CSV table of C-alpha atoms and ligand atoms in Angstrom, one decimal:
chain,number,residue,atom,x,y,z
T,1,MET,CA,4.0,-38.7,30.0
T,2,SER,CA,6.3,-38.1,32.9
T,3,ALA,CA,5.7,-35.6,35.7
T,4,GLU,CA,8.8,-33.8,34.4
T,5,ASN,CA,7.1,-33.2,31.0
T,6,THR,CA,3.7,-32.2,32.4
T,7,ARG,CA,4.8,-29.8,35.1
T,8,GLN,CA,4.5,-26.7,32.9
T,9,PHE,CA,0.8,-27.3,32.1
T,10,ASP,CA,-1.8,-25.4,34.1
T,11,LEU,CA,-5.2,-27.1,34.4
T,12,LEU,CA,-8.5,-25.7,35.7
T,13,VAL,CA,-11.2,-28.0,37.0
T,14,VAL,CA,-14.7,-26.4,37.1
T,15,ASP,CA,-17.7,-28.2,38.8
T,16,ASP,CA,-20.4,-27.1,41.2
T,17,ASP,CA,-20.2,-30.5,43.0
T,18,PRO,CA,-17.1,-30.5,45.3
T,19,ARG,CA,-16.9,-34.3,45.1
T,20,ASN,CA,-16.4,-34.2,41.4
T,21,VAL,CA,-13.8,-31.5,41.7
T,22,LYS,CA,-11.9,-33.5,44.3
T,23,LEU,CA,-12.0,-36.6,42.1
T,24,LEU,CA,-10.6,-35.0,39.0
T,25,GLU,CA,-8.1,-32.9,40.9
T,26,GLY,CA,-6.8,-36.1,42.5
T,27,TYR,CA,-6.4,-37.8,39.1
T,28,LEU,CA,-4.6,-34.9,37.6
T,29,GLN,CA,-2.4,-34.0,40.5
T,30,ASN,CA,-1.2,-37.6,40.7
T,31,ALA,CA,-0.4,-37.5,37.1
T,32,GLY,CA,1.9,-34.5,37.8
T,33,TYR,CA,-0.2,-31.5,36.6
T,34,ARG,CA,-0.6,-28.2,38.3
T,35,VAL,CA,-4.4,-27.9,39.1
T,36,ARG,CA,-6.6,-25.0,40.1
T,37,CYS,CA,-10.3,-25.4,40.9
T,38,ALA,CA,-13.5,-23.4,40.7
T,39,ASN,CA,-17.1,-24.2,41.8
T,40,ASP,CA,-19.0,-21.9,39.3
T,41,GLY,CA,-18.7,-20.3,35.9
T,42,PRO,CA,-17.8,-16.7,36.9
T,43,THR,CA,-15.1,-17.8,39.2
T,44,ALA,CA,-13.7,-20.1,36.5
T,45,LEU,CA,-13.6,-17.2,34.0
T,46,ALA,CA,-11.9,-14.9,36.5
T,47,LEU,CA,-9.2,-17.5,37.3
T,48,ALA,CA,-8.7,-18.1,33.5
T,49,GLN,CA,-8.1,-14.4,33.0
T,50,GLU,CA,-5.6,-14.3,35.8
T,51,LEU,CA,-3.5,-17.2,34.6
T,52,VAL,CA,-4.4,-18.7,31.2
T,53,PRO,CA,-5.0,-22.4,31.7
T,54,ASP,CA,-3.7,-24.9,29.1
T,55,LEU,CA,-6.8,-27.1,29.7
T,56,VAL,CA,-10.2,-26.5,31.3
T,57,LEU,CA,-12.2,-29.5,32.6
T,58,LEU,CA,-15.7,-28.1,32.5
T,59,ASP,CA,-18.9,-29.6,34.0
T,60,VAL,CA,-21.8,-28.8,31.7
T,61,MET,CA,-24.8,-28.9,34.2
T,62,MET,CA,-23.8,-26.2,36.7
T,63,SER,CA,-26.3,-23.9,38.4
T,64,GLY,CA,-26.1,-20.2,37.4
T,65,MET,CA,-23.8,-20.0,34.4
T,66,ASN,CA,-23.6,-23.4,32.7
T,67,GLY,CA,-20.6,-25.0,31.2
T,68,LEU,CA,-21.6,-24.3,27.6
T,69,GLU,CA,-21.7,-20.5,28.3
T,70,VAL,CA,-18.4,-20.6,30.1
T,71,CYS,CA,-16.9,-22.5,27.1
T,72,ARG,CA,-18.2,-19.9,24.6
T,73,GLU,CA,-16.8,-17.0,26.7
T,74,LEU,CA,-13.4,-18.7,27.0
T,75,LYS,CA,-13.2,-19.3,23.2
T,76,ALA,CA,-14.5,-15.8,22.4
T,77,ASN,CA,-11.8,-14.1,24.6
T,78,PRO,CA,-8.5,-13.5,22.7
T,79,ARG,CA,-6.6,-14.3,25.8
T,80,THR,CA,-8.1,-17.7,26.4
T,81,ARG,CA,-9.2,-18.7,22.9
T,82,LEU,CA,-6.3,-21.2,22.6
T,83,SER,CA,-7.0,-22.9,26.0
T,84,GLN,CA,-8.3,-26.4,25.4
T,85,VAL,CA,-11.7,-27.2,26.8
T,86,MET,CA,-12.9,-30.7,27.8
T,87,LEU,CA,-16.6,-30.9,28.8
T,88,VAL,CA,-17.6,-33.3,31.5
T,89,THR,CA,-21.1,-34.5,30.7
T,90,ALA,CA,-23.6,-37.0,32.0
T,91,LEU,CA,-23.3,-40.5,30.4
T,92,GLY,CA,-25.3,-40.8,27.2
T,93,ASP,CA,-26.1,-37.1,27.0
T,94,GLU,CA,-25.5,-36.9,23.3
T,95,PRO,CA,-27.3,-33.6,22.6
T,96,HIS,CA,-25.0,-31.9,25.1
T,97,HIS,CA,-21.9,-33.5,23.5
T,98,ILE,CA,-22.9,-32.1,20.1
T,99,LEU,CA,-23.9,-28.7,21.5
T,100,GLY,CA,-20.7,-28.6,23.5
T,101,LEU,CA,-18.5,-29.2,20.4
T,102,ASP,CA,-20.6,-26.6,18.6
T,103,HIS,CA,-19.8,-24.1,21.4
T,104,GLY,CA,-16.1,-24.5,20.7
T,105,ALA,CA,-15.3,-27.3,23.2
T,106,ASP,CA,-12.4,-29.5,22.0
T,107,ASP,CA,-13.5,-32.8,23.5
T,108,TYR,CA,-15.8,-34.3,26.1
T,109,VAL,CA,-15.7,-37.0,28.7
T,110,ALA,CA,-18.7,-38.8,30.2
T,111,LYS,CA,-19.4,-39.3,33.9
T,112,PRO,CA,-18.6,-41.4,35.8
T,113,VAL,CA,-15.1,-40.5,34.7
T,114,ARG,CA,-12.8,-43.5,34.0
T,115,ARG,CA,-9.3,-42.5,35.1
T,116,ASN,CA,-7.1,-44.0,32.3
T,117,SER,CA,-9.2,-42.9,29.3
T,118,PHE,CA,-9.7,-39.5,31.0
T,119,LEU,CA,-5.9,-39.0,31.4
T,120,ALA,CA,-5.3,-40.2,27.8
T,121,LYS,CA,-7.7,-37.5,26.5
T,122,VAL,CA,-6.0,-34.9,28.7
T,123,ARG,CA,-2.6,-35.8,27.3
T,124,SER,CA,-4.0,-35.7,23.7
T,125,LEU,CA,-5.6,-32.2,24.3
T,126,LEU,CA,-2.4,-30.9,25.8
T,127,ARG,CA,-0.4,-32.1,22.8
T,128,VAL,CA,-2.8,-30.1,20.6
T,129,ARG,CA,-2.4,-27.1,23.0
T,130,GLY,CA,1.4,-27.4,22.7
T,131,LEU,CA,1.2,-27.3,18.9
T,132,LEU,CA,-1.2,-24.4,19.0
T,133,LEU,CA,1.2,-22.5,21.2
T,134,GLU,CA,4.1,-23.2,18.8
T,135,LEU,CA,2.0,-22.0,15.9
T,136,GLU,CA,1.0,-18.8,17.8
T,137,ASP,CA,4.6,-18.3,18.7
T,138,ALA,CA,5.7,-18.6,15.0
T,139,ARG,CA,2.9,-16.2,14.0
T,140,SER,CA,3.9,-13.6,16.5
T,141,GLN,CA,7.6,-13.9,15.5
T,142,LEU,CA,6.5,-13.4,11.9
T,143,ALA,CA,4.4,-10.4,12.8
T,144,GLU,CA,7.4,-9.0,14.7
T,145,ARG,CA,9.8,-9.6,11.7
T,146,ASN,CA,7.2,-8.0,9.4
T,147,GLY,CA,7.1,-4.9,11.6
T,148,GLU,CA,10.9,-4.7,11.6
T,149,LEU,CA,10.9,-5.1,7.8
T,150,GLU,CA,8.3,-2.4,7.4
T,151,GLU,CA,10.4,-0.1,9.6
T,152,LEU,CA,13.5,-0.9,7.5
T,153,GLN,CA,11.6,-0.2,4.3
T,154,ALA,CA,10.5,3.1,5.7
T,155,LEU,CA,14.0,4.0,6.7
T,156,LYS,CA,15.3,3.0,3.3
T,157,GLU,CA,12.7,5.1,1.6
T,158,THR,CA,13.6,8.1,3.8
T,159,LEU,CA,17.3,7.7,3.1
T,160,SER,CA,16.8,7.5,-0.6
T,161,GLN,CA,14.4,10.5,-0.5
T,162,THR,CA,17.0,12.4,1.4
T,163,LEU,CA,19.7,11.5,-1.1
T,164,VAL,CA,17.5,12.5,-4.0
T,165,HIS,CA,16.6,15.7,-2.2
T,166,ASP,CA,20.3,16.5,-1.5
T,167,LEU,CA,21.1,16.2,-5.2
T,168,LYS,CA,18.6,19.0,-6.0
T,169,ASN,CA,20.6,22.0,-4.8
T,170,PRO,CA,24.0,21.3,-6.4
T,171,LEU,CA,22.1,20.5,-9.6
T,172,THR,CA,20.3,23.8,-9.5
T,173,ALA,CA,23.7,25.5,-9.3
T,174,VAL,CA,24.9,23.4,-12.3
T,175,VAL,CA,21.9,24.2,-14.4
T,176,GLY,CA,22.1,27.9,-13.5
T,177,SER,CA,25.8,28.2,-14.3
T,178,LEU,CA,25.3,26.3,-17.6
T,179,ASP,CA,22.5,28.7,-18.4
T,180,LEU,CA,24.8,31.6,-18.0
T,181,LEU,CA,27.6,29.9,-19.9
T,182,GLU,CA,25.3,29.1,-22.8
T,183,ARG,CA,24.7,32.8,-23.4
T,184,ARG,CA,28.4,33.7,-23.3
T,185,VAL,CA,30.1,30.8,-25.0
T,186,ASP,CA,31.4,31.1,-28.6
T,187,GLU,CA,29.5,29.5,-31.4
T,188,VAL,CA,31.7,26.4,-31.7
T,189,ASN,CA,31.2,25.3,-28.2
T,190,GLN,CA,27.6,26.5,-27.9
T,191,PRO,CA,26.0,23.2,-28.9
T,192,LEU,CA,28.1,21.3,-26.4
T,193,VAL,CA,27.1,23.6,-23.6
T,194,SER,CA,23.4,23.5,-24.6
T,195,ARG,CA,23.5,19.7,-24.6
T,196,CYS,CA,25.0,19.8,-21.1
T,197,ARG,CA,22.4,22.2,-19.9
T,198,THR,CA,19.5,20.2,-21.4
T,199,SER,CA,20.8,17.0,-19.8
T,200,ALA,CA,21.4,18.6,-16.4
T,201,SER,CA,17.9,20.1,-16.4
T,202,ARG,CA,16.5,16.7,-17.5
T,203,ILE,CA,18.1,15.2,-14.4
T,204,GLN,CA,16.7,18.1,-12.3
T,205,HIS,CA,13.2,17.3,-13.6
T,206,MET,CA,13.6,13.6,-12.8
T,207,ILE,CA,14.6,14.5,-9.3
T,208,MET,CA,11.6,16.8,-8.9
T,209,ASP,CA,9.3,14.1,-10.3
T,210,LEU,CA,10.7,11.5,-7.8
T,211,LEU,CA,10.3,13.9,-4.9
T,212,ASP,CA,6.8,14.9,-5.9
T,213,ILE,CA,5.7,11.3,-6.6
T,214,ALA,CA,6.7,10.4,-3.0
T,215,GLY,CA,4.9,13.5,-1.7
T,216,LEU,CA,1.8,12.9,-3.8
T,217,GLU,CA,1.6,9.2,-2.8
T,218,HIS,CA,1.8,10.0,0.9
T,219,GLY,CA,-0.5,13.0,0.6
T,220,ARG,CA,2.3,15.3,1.8
T,221,LEU,CA,2.6,17.4,-1.3
T,222,THR,CA,0.8,20.7,-0.8
T,223,LEU,CA,-0.2,22.3,-4.1
T,224,HIS,CA,0.5,26.1,-4.2
T,225,ARG,CA,-2.6,27.0,-6.1
T,226,GLU,CA,-2.8,30.2,-8.0
T,227,ASN,CA,-4.5,31.5,-11.1
T,228,VAL,CA,-2.6,30.0,-14.0
T,229,ASP,CA,-2.8,30.9,-17.6
T,230,ALA,CA,-2.6,27.5,-19.3
T,231,LEU,CA,-1.4,28.9,-22.6
T,232,GLU,CA,1.5,30.8,-21.1
T,233,LEU,CA,2.5,27.7,-19.2
T,234,LEU,CA,2.3,25.5,-22.3
T,235,GLN,CA,4.5,28.0,-24.2
T,236,LYS,CA,7.1,27.9,-21.5
T,237,ALA,CA,7.1,24.1,-21.5
T,238,ILE,CA,7.5,24.1,-25.3
T,239,ASP,CA,10.5,26.5,-25.0
T,240,ASP,CA,12.0,23.9,-22.6
T,241,VAL,CA,11.9,21.1,-25.1
T,242,GLU,CA,12.9,23.3,-28.1
T,243,TYR,CA,16.6,22.2,-28.0
T,244,ALA,CA,15.7,18.5,-27.8
T,245,ALA,CA,13.1,19.0,-30.6
T,246,GLN,CA,15.5,20.8,-32.9
T,247,SER,CA,18.2,18.2,-32.5
T,248,ARG,CA,15.7,15.5,-33.5
T,249,LYS,CA,14.4,17.8,-36.3
T,250,VAL,CA,10.9,17.6,-34.7
T,251,GLN,CA,8.5,20.5,-35.0
T,252,VAL,CA,6.3,21.4,-32.1
T,253,GLU,CA,3.1,23.2,-33.2
T,254,ILE,CA,0.5,24.7,-30.9
T,255,THR,CA,-3.1,25.4,-31.7
T,256,PRO,CA,-4.0,28.4,-29.5
T,257,PRO,CA,-7.4,28.3,-27.7
T,258,GLU,CA,-10.3,30.5,-28.7
T,259,ASP,CA,-11.2,31.2,-25.0
T,260,ASP,CA,-9.4,32.2,-21.9
T,261,CYS,CA,-7.9,29.1,-20.4
T,262,SER,CA,-7.2,30.0,-16.8
T,263,LEU,CA,-7.1,27.4,-14.2
T,264,GLU,CA,-6.4,27.3,-10.5
T,265,GLY,CA,-3.4,25.2,-9.9
T,266,ASP,CA,0.2,24.8,-9.0
T,267,SER,CA,2.1,26.4,-11.9
T,268,SER,CA,5.4,24.6,-11.3
T,269,VAL,CA,3.7,21.2,-10.9
T,270,LEU,CA,1.6,21.7,-14.0
T,271,ARG,CA,4.5,23.0,-16.0
T,272,ARG,CA,6.4,19.8,-15.3
T,273,VAL,CA,3.3,17.8,-16.3
T,274,MET,CA,3.4,19.5,-19.7
T,275,ASP,CA,7.2,19.2,-19.8
T,276,ASN,CA,6.9,15.4,-19.4
T,277,LEU,CA,4.2,15.0,-22.0
T,278,LEU,CA,6.2,17.1,-24.5
T,279,THR,CA,9.5,15.4,-23.8
T,280,ASN,CA,7.9,12.0,-24.3
T,281,ALA,CA,6.3,13.2,-27.5
T,282,VAL,CA,9.5,14.6,-28.9
T,283,GLU,CA,11.4,11.5,-27.9
T,284,HIS,CA,9.0,9.1,-29.6
T,285,SER,CA,8.6,11.2,-32.7
T,286,PRO,CA,10.2,10.2,-36.0
T,287,SER,CA,12.8,12.5,-37.4
T,288,GLU,CA,11.1,15.5,-39.0
T,289,GLY,CA,7.8,14.5,-37.3
T,290,VAL,CA,5.4,17.0,-35.9
T,291,VAL,CA,4.1,17.2,-32.3
T,292,THR,CA,0.7,18.9,-32.1
T,293,VAL,CA,-0.2,20.6,-28.9
T,294,SER,CA,-3.7,21.9,-28.4
T,295,LEU,CA,-5.5,23.7,-25.6
T,296,GLY,CA,-9.2,24.3,-25.3
T,297,MET,CA,-12.1,24.9,-23.1
T,298,ARG,CA,-14.5,21.9,-22.8
T,299,GLU,CA,-17.6,21.5,-20.8
T,300,GLU,CA,-15.7,19.3,-18.3
T,301,GLY,CA,-12.8,21.7,-18.0
T,302,ILE,CA,-9.6,22.8,-19.7
T,303,GLU,CA,-8.2,20.2,-22.1
T,304,VAL,CA,-4.5,19.9,-23.0
T,305,SER,CA,-3.5,17.4,-25.6
T,306,VAL,CA,-0.2,16.4,-26.9
T,307,ALA,CA,-0.1,14.3,-30.1
T,308,ASP,CA,2.9,12.8,-31.9
T,309,GLU,CA,3.6,10.8,-35.0
T,310,GLY,CA,5.5,8.1,-33.3
T,311,PRO,CA,4.6,4.4,-32.9
T,312,GLY,CA,1.8,5.1,-30.4
T,313,ILE,CA,0.9,3.1,-27.4
T,314,PRO,CA,-0.8,-0.3,-27.9
T,315,GLU,CA,-4.2,-0.4,-26.2
T,316,GLU,CA,-3.2,-3.1,-23.7
T,317,HIS,CA,-0.4,-0.8,-22.4
T,318,ARG,CA,-2.4,2.4,-22.1
T,319,GLU,CA,-2.9,2.1,-18.3
T,320,GLN,CA,0.5,0.4,-17.6
T,321,VAL,CA,2.4,3.4,-18.9
T,322,PHE,CA,1.1,5.5,-16.0
T,323,GLU,CA,2.6,3.0,-13.5
T,324,LYS,CA,5.8,3.7,-11.6
T,325,PHE,CA,8.9,2.5,-13.5
T,326,ALA,CA,6.9,1.5,-16.5
T,327,ARG,CA,8.9,1.5,-19.7
T,328,LEU,CA,7.7,-0.2,-22.8
T,329,ASN,CA,10.0,-1.8,-25.3
T,330,LEU,CA,13.3,-0.9,-23.7
T,331,ARG,CA,15.3,0.4,-26.5
T,332,GLU,CA,17.6,-1.9,-28.5
T,333,SER,CA,20.5,0.4,-27.5
T,334,GLY,CA,20.0,-0.9,-24.0
T,335,VAL,CA,21.0,2.1,-21.9
T,336,SER,CA,18.5,4.8,-21.5
T,337,ALA,CA,18.2,7.8,-19.2
T,338,ASN,CA,14.5,7.2,-18.9
T,339,ARG,CA,13.2,5.9,-15.7
T,340,GLY,CA,9.5,5.4,-16.3
T,341,LEU,CA,8.5,8.0,-13.8
T,342,GLY,CA,7.3,10.9,-15.9
T,343,LEU,CA,3.8,9.7,-16.6
T,344,THR,CA,3.4,8.4,-13.0
T,345,PHE,CA,4.1,12.0,-11.9
T,346,CYS,CA,1.7,13.4,-14.5
T,347,ARG,CA,-1.2,11.2,-13.4
T,348,LEU,CA,-0.7,11.9,-9.7
T,349,ALA,CA,-0.3,15.6,-10.3
T,350,VAL,CA,-3.3,15.9,-12.6
T,351,GLU,CA,-5.4,13.9,-10.1
T,352,ALA,CA,-4.2,16.1,-7.2
T,353,HIS,CA,-5.7,19.0,-9.2
T,354,GLY,CA,-9.0,17.2,-9.5
T,355,GLY,CA,-8.4,16.3,-13.2
T,356,VAL,CA,-7.9,13.2,-15.3
T,357,ILE,CA,-5.3,12.1,-17.8
T,358,TRP,CA,-5.3,9.3,-20.4
T,359,VAL,CA,-3.8,8.3,-23.7
T,360,GLU,CA,-5.4,7.4,-27.0
T,361,THR,CA,-4.4,7.1,-30.6
T,362,ALA,CA,-3.6,10.4,-32.4
T,363,PRO,CA,-5.2,11.0,-35.9
T,364,SER,CA,-1.7,10.4,-37.3
T,365,GLY,CA,-1.5,7.0,-35.6
T,366,GLY,CA,0.9,8.1,-32.9
T,367,ALA,CA,0.2,8.7,-29.2
T,368,MET,CA,-2.1,11.4,-28.0
T,369,PHE,CA,-2.1,12.2,-24.3
T,370,ARG,CA,-5.1,14.2,-23.1
T,371,ALA,CA,-5.5,15.9,-19.7
T,372,LEU,CA,-8.7,17.5,-18.4
T,373,LEU,CA,-8.2,20.0,-15.6
T,374,PRO,CA,-10.9,21.9,-13.8
T,375,ALA,CA,-11.2,25.5,-15.0
T,376,SER,CA,-10.8,28.3,-12.4
T,377,GLU,CA,-14.1,29.3,-10.8
T,378,ALA,CA,-13.9,32.8,-12.3
T,379,VAL,CA,-13.7,31.4,-15.9
T,380,GLU,CA,-16.5,28.9,-15.1
T,381,ALA,CA,-18.7,31.8,-13.8
T,382,ALA,CA,-18.1,33.9,-16.9
T,383,GLU,CA,-18.9,30.8,-19.1
T,384,SER,CA,-22.2,30.2,-17.4
T,385,ALA,CA,-23.1,33.9,-17.5
T,386,GLU,CA,-22.4,33.8,-21.3
T,387,ALA,CA,-24.5,30.7,-21.7
T,388,ALA,CA,-27.4,32.3,-19.7
T,389,ARG,CA,-27.4,35.3,-22.0
R,1,ATP,N1,4.5,9.7,-26.7
R,1,ATP,C1,4.8,8.4,-26.5
R,1,ATP,N2,4.8,7.5,-27.5
R,1,ATP,C2,5.1,6.2,-27.3
R,1,ATP,N3,5.4,5.7,-26.1
R,1,ATP,C3,5.3,6.5,-25.0
R,1,ATP,C4,5.1,7.9,-25.2
R,1,ATP,N4,5.1,8.5,-23.9
R,1,ATP,C5,5.4,7.5,-23.1
R,1,ATP,N5,5.6,6.3,-23.7
R,1,ATP,C6,5.9,5.0,-23.1
R,1,ATP,O1,5.5,5.0,-21.8
R,1,ATP,C7,6.7,4.8,-20.9
R,1,ATP,C8,6.6,5.5,-19.7
R,1,ATP,O2,6.7,6.9,-19.9
R,1,ATP,P1,7.3,7.9,-18.8
R,1,ATP,O3,7.3,9.2,-19.3
R,1,ATP,O4,6.5,7.5,-17.5
R,1,ATP,O5,8.7,7.3,-18.6
R,1,ATP,P2,10.0,7.5,-19.4
R,1,ATP,O6,9.8,8.6,-20.5
R,1,ATP,O7,10.4,6.2,-19.9
R,1,ATP,O8,11.1,8.0,-18.4
R,1,ATP,P3,11.1,9.4,-17.6
R,1,ATP,O9,10.9,9.0,-16.1
R,1,ATP,O10,12.4,10.0,-17.9
R,1,ATP,O11,9.9,10.2,-18.0
R,1,ATP,C9,7.9,5.1,-21.8
R,1,ATP,O12,9.0,4.4,-21.4
R,1,ATP,C10,7.4,4.7,-23.2
R,1,ATP,O13,7.6,3.3,-23.3
R,2,MG,MG1,9.0,10.4,-19.9
């Protein structure tokens, strides 16, 4: 290896015998390396921290801190862990060779040091050091790229969230105007306007779902909790799907609860949970099918269930349907407005309320979605007082 190639390497010779230091320093300097020297362990460690050496030539038997301890510290320190370490040991001192390698040393050389084989080992360790530095460089470049990609991803997410958010207000105006128009329009055009309004409010719900999913996933969505009458909420949600149900000749029936079903929750979030379950049930119902909605007080809380007479959901897909963008058997027709977000929203929203939601088979063979939500404390207190009587 020429002096030109070796110039960039920094070597550190550590030995408490100045004669040994002189000898190794001489060999190395003549071979063109830049060399620093230390006569004890602590000084060697301090020098290594100052300027990280490519290779440390370390005497084992030093007074005070011995070479093995210095080696262990160098390898434990993130700054110097990639520095190569060659132990300089007494001839035939096999236990120290083994111990040294176990302490993280990369090689050893026995005293008296023979110049040519010593320099060959130095070159070999410096080649390894060069490769390690290349690897480290590639690793940190990758980490940097990764960081940039993550930043880009976050930016992309923020941009799409902003876009989705900005669609919300104009759409609210469209839905509001169509609402008014629906009441004033003549009978011939009424179905057309109703269809427009239902579709526009469907898009509006999708947008709200998207925004809320992002909020719920990042823990940013604050629920505005209030006392909610679950029956009233369900009835409103049923009204919302009425048009879609009528056009598919589907009947939505509700079994009213025997008890008061009040819960503490965010009424607009919970209403959209019910909307989503009902929309799915209506969409998957056969023509002239019945969607059965029931509400009741259970020991674990308030249960809402929505059952249909559709094809149901095979057991192996019952968890998958709650995942983002999950859509089973994409319809033969190809294009569908569905985006596989409704149930993701439902699960996140129900869980944010401290509840659970799952799907099973309805008595009719269709799908039956069931959600359990904690009852409001007032209702629970009344229940337990009743039970104590
Ligand atoms: N009642 C049901 N019967 C049968 N399959 C259902 C039912 N509800 C949901 N699924 C299946 O689960 C998938 C996910 O439902 P989800 O409500 O999350 O999305 P989507 O209805 O496809 O779209 P959107 O985002 O508009 O709600 C549906 O695509 C459908 O395959
Ligand atoms: Mg849906």
